[in-house]
Short mmCIF file of C-alpha atoms in Angstrom, two decimals:
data_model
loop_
_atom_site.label_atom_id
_atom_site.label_comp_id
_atom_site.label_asym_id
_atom_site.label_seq_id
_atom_site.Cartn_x
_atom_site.Cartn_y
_atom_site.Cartn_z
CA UNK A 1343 -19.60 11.21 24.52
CA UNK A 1344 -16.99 10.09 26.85
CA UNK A 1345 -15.27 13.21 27.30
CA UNK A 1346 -19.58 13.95 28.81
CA UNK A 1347 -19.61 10.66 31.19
CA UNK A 1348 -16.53 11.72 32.66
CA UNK A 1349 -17.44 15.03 33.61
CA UNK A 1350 -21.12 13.66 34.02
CA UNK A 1351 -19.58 10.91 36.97
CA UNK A 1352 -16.82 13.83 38.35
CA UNK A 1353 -19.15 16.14 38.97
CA UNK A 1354 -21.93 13.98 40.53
CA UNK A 1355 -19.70 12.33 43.04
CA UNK A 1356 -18.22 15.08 43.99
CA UNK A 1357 -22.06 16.87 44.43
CA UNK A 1358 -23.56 14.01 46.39
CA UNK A 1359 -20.12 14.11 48.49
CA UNK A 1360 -19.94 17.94 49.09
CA UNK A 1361 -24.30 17.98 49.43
CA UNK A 1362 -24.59 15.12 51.85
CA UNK A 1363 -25.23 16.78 55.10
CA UNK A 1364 -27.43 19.03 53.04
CA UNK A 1365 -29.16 15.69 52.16
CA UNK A 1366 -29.43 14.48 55.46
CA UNK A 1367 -31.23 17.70 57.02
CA UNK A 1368 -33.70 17.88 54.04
CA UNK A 1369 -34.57 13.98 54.82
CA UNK A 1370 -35.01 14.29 58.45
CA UNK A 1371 -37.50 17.44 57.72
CA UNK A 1372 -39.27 15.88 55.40
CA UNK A 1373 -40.27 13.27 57.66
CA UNK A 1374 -41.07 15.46 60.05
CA UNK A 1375 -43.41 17.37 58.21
CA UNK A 1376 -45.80 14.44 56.24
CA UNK A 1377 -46.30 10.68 56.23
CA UNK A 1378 -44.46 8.68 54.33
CA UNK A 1379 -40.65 8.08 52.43
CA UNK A 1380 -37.83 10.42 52.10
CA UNK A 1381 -37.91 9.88 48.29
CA UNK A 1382 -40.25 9.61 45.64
CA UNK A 1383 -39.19 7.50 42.64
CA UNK A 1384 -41.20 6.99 39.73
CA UNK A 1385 -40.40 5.64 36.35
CA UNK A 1386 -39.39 7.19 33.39
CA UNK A 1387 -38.48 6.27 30.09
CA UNK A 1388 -34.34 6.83 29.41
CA UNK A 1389 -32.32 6.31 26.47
CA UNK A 1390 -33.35 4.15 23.58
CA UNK A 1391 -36.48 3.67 25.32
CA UNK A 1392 -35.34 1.44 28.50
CA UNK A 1393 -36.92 2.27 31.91
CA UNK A 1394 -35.30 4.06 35.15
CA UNK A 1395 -36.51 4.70 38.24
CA UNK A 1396 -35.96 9.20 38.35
CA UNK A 1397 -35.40 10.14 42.35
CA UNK A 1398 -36.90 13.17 44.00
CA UNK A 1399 -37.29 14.34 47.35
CA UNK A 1400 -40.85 13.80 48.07
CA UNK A 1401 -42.66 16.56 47.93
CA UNK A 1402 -46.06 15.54 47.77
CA UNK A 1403 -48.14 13.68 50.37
CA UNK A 1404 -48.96 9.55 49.77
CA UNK A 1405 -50.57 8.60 47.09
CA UNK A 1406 -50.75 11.88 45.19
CA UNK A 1407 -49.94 10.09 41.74
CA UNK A 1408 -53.32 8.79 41.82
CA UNK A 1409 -55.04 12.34 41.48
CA UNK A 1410 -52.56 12.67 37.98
CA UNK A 1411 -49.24 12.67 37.29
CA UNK A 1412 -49.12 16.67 36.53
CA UNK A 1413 -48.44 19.47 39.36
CA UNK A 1414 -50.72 22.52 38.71
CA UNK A 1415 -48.97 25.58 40.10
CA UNK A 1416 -47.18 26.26 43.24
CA UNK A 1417 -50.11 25.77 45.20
CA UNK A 1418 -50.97 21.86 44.07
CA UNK A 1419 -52.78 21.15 47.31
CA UNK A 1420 -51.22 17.56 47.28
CA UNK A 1421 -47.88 19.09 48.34
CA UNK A 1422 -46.53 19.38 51.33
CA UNK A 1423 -45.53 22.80 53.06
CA UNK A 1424 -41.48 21.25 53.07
CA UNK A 1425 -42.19 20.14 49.80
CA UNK A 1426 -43.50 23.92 48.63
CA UNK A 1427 -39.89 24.86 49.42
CA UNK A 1428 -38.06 22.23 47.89
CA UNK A 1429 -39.87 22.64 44.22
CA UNK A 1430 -39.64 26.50 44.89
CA UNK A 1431 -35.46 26.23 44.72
CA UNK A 1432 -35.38 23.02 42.34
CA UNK A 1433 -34.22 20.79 45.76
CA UNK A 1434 -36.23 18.11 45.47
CA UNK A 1435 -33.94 17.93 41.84
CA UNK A 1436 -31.32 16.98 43.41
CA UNK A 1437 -31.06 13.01 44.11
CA UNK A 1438 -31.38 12.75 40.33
CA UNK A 1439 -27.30 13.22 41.20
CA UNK A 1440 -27.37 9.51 42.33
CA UNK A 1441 -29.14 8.61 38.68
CA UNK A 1442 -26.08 10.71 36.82
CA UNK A 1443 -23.79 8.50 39.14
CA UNK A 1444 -25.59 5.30 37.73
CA UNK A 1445 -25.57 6.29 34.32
CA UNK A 1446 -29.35 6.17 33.62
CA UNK A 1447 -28.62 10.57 33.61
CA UNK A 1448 -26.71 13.44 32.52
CA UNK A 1449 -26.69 17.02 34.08
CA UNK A 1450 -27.99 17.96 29.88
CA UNK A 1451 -29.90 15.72 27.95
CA UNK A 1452 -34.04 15.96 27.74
CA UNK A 1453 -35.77 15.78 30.64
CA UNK A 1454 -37.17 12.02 30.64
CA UNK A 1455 -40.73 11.92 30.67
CA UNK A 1456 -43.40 8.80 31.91
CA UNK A 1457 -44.52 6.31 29.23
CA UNK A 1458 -48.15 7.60 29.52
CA UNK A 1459 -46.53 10.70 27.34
CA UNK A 1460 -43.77 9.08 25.16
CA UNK A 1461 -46.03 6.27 24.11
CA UNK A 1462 -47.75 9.71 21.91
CA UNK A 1463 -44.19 10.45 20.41
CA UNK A 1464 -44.29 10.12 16.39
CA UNK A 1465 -41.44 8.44 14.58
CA UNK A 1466 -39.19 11.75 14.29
CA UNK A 1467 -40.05 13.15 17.98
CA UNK A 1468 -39.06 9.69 19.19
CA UNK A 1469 -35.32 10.82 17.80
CA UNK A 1470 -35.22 12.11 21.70
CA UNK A 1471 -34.84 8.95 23.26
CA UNK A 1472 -31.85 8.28 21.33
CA UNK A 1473 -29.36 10.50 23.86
CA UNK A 1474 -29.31 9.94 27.32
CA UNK A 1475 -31.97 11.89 29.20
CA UNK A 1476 -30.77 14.76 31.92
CA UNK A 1477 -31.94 17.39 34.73
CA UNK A 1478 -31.90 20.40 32.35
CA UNK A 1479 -32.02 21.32 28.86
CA UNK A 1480 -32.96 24.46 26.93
CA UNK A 1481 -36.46 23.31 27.58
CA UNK A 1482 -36.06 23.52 30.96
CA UNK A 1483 -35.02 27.08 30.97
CA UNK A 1484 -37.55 28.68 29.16
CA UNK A 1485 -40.53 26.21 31.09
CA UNK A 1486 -38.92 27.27 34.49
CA UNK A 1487 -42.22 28.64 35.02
CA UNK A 1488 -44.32 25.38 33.83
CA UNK A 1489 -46.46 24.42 36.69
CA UNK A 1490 -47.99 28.24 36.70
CA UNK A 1491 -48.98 28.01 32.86
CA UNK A 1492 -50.26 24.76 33.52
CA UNK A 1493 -52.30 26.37 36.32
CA UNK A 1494 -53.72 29.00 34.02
CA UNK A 1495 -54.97 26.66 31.46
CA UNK A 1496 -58.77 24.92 30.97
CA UNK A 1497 -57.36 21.64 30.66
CA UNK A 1498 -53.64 21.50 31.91
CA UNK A 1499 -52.98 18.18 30.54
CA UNK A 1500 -54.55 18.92 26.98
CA UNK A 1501 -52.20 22.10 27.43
CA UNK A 1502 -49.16 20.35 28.22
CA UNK A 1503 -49.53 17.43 25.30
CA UNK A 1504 -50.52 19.52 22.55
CA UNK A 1505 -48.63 22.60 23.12
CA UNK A 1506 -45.57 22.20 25.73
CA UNK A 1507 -44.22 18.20 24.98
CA UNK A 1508 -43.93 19.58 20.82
CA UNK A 1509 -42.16 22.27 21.62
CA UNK A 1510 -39.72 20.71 23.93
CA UNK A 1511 -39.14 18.16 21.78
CA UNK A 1512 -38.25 20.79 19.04
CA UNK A 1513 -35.87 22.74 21.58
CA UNK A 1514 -34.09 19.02 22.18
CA UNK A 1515 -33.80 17.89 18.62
CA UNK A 1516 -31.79 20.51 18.28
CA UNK A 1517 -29.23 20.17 21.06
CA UNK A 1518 -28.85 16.74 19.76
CA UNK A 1519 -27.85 18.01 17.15
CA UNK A 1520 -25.83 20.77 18.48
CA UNK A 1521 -23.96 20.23 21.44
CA UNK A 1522 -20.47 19.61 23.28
CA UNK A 1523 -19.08 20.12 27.09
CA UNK A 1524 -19.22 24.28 26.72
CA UNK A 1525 -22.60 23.81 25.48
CA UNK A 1526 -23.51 21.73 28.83
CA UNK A 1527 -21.96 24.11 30.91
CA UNK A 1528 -23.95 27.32 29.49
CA UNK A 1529 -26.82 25.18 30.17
CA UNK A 1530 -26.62 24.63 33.94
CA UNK A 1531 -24.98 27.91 34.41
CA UNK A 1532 -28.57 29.34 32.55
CA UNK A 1533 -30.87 27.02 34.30
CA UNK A 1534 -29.22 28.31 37.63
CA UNK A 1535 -29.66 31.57 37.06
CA UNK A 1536 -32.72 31.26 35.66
CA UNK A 1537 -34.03 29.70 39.22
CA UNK A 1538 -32.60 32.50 41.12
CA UNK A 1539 -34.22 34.95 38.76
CA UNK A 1540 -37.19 33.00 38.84
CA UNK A 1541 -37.44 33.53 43.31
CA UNK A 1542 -37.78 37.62 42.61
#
């Protein structure tokens, strides 16, 4: 695990160096574009079950929580047109470097959900909350698409309890079970392609 925080802390300073006057263009725009702050920060539940406040860019105009905490497709009408562009590419990911740098994150781990949805974890699901959370995870890769089969479904958040948070879990039992560095790295090398892949 420490040979993980040290690459974990490496590689998000260096990011949030080498990104920052990527950062400051994307902040400017998206006040230009909509009402409101340049991040959206909401919490989540990390590792053995203590709170963090997850940043994002925002993406989504004031208040939008209120109307549920799910996006339905690309076309949510409670995001903004910058914020269309920064969930098409995964930007709006990428302040979550400052949470690696805290230690609340990882670049691997399972994604960290709200309480609303952990609170609904049984006793061996809640076996997630035992690693530190992270941006990606083999979940991630094969949900890179999430929003749209939410968007196709009767009731998205029916869809998304019963049927997506299982098998997630199941997909991140076993990389805590099975995992090292390499592992890590064929993880965010997968979940990068699979965004470009995912823009054809």
């Amino acid at each position: 695990m420490r040979t993980k925080r040290i690459f974990d802390f490496t590689v998000s300073l260096i990011g949030i160096i080498l990104l920052m006057p990527l950062f400051l263009i994307i902040s400017l725009v998206i006040l230009m574009d909509s009402k409101g702050g340049i991040f959206y920060k909401q919490t989540r539940v990390g590792q053995n079950k203590v709170d963090f406040k997850l940043f994002k860019f925002r993406t989504m105009c004031c208040g939008a929580e209120s109307s549920g905490l799910l996006t339905i497709g690309d076309h949510d009408r409670r995001i903004t047109r910058v914020g269309f562009w920064l969930r098409k590419y995964k930007i709006d990911e990428l302040p979550q470097l400052f949470n690696i740098l805290k230690g609340d994150m990882s670049f691997v781990g399972p994604r960290p959900e709200v309480n609303k949805y952990v609170e609904q974890y049984d006793l061996i699901q809640q076996r997630v909350l035992s690693v530190k959370p992270g941006i990606t995870d083999w979940a991630s890769i094969q949900f890179v698409n999430e929003s749209q089969l939410l968007a196709s479904s009767k009731n998205p958040e029916v869809f998304y309890i019963k049927n997506i948070i299982p098998y997630k879990i199941m997909q991140n039992l076993k990389y805590i079970d099975h995992n090292n560095l390499w592992i890590d790295i064929k993880i965010i090398l997968l979940t990068i392609k699979s965004i470009v892949l995912k823009q054809r």
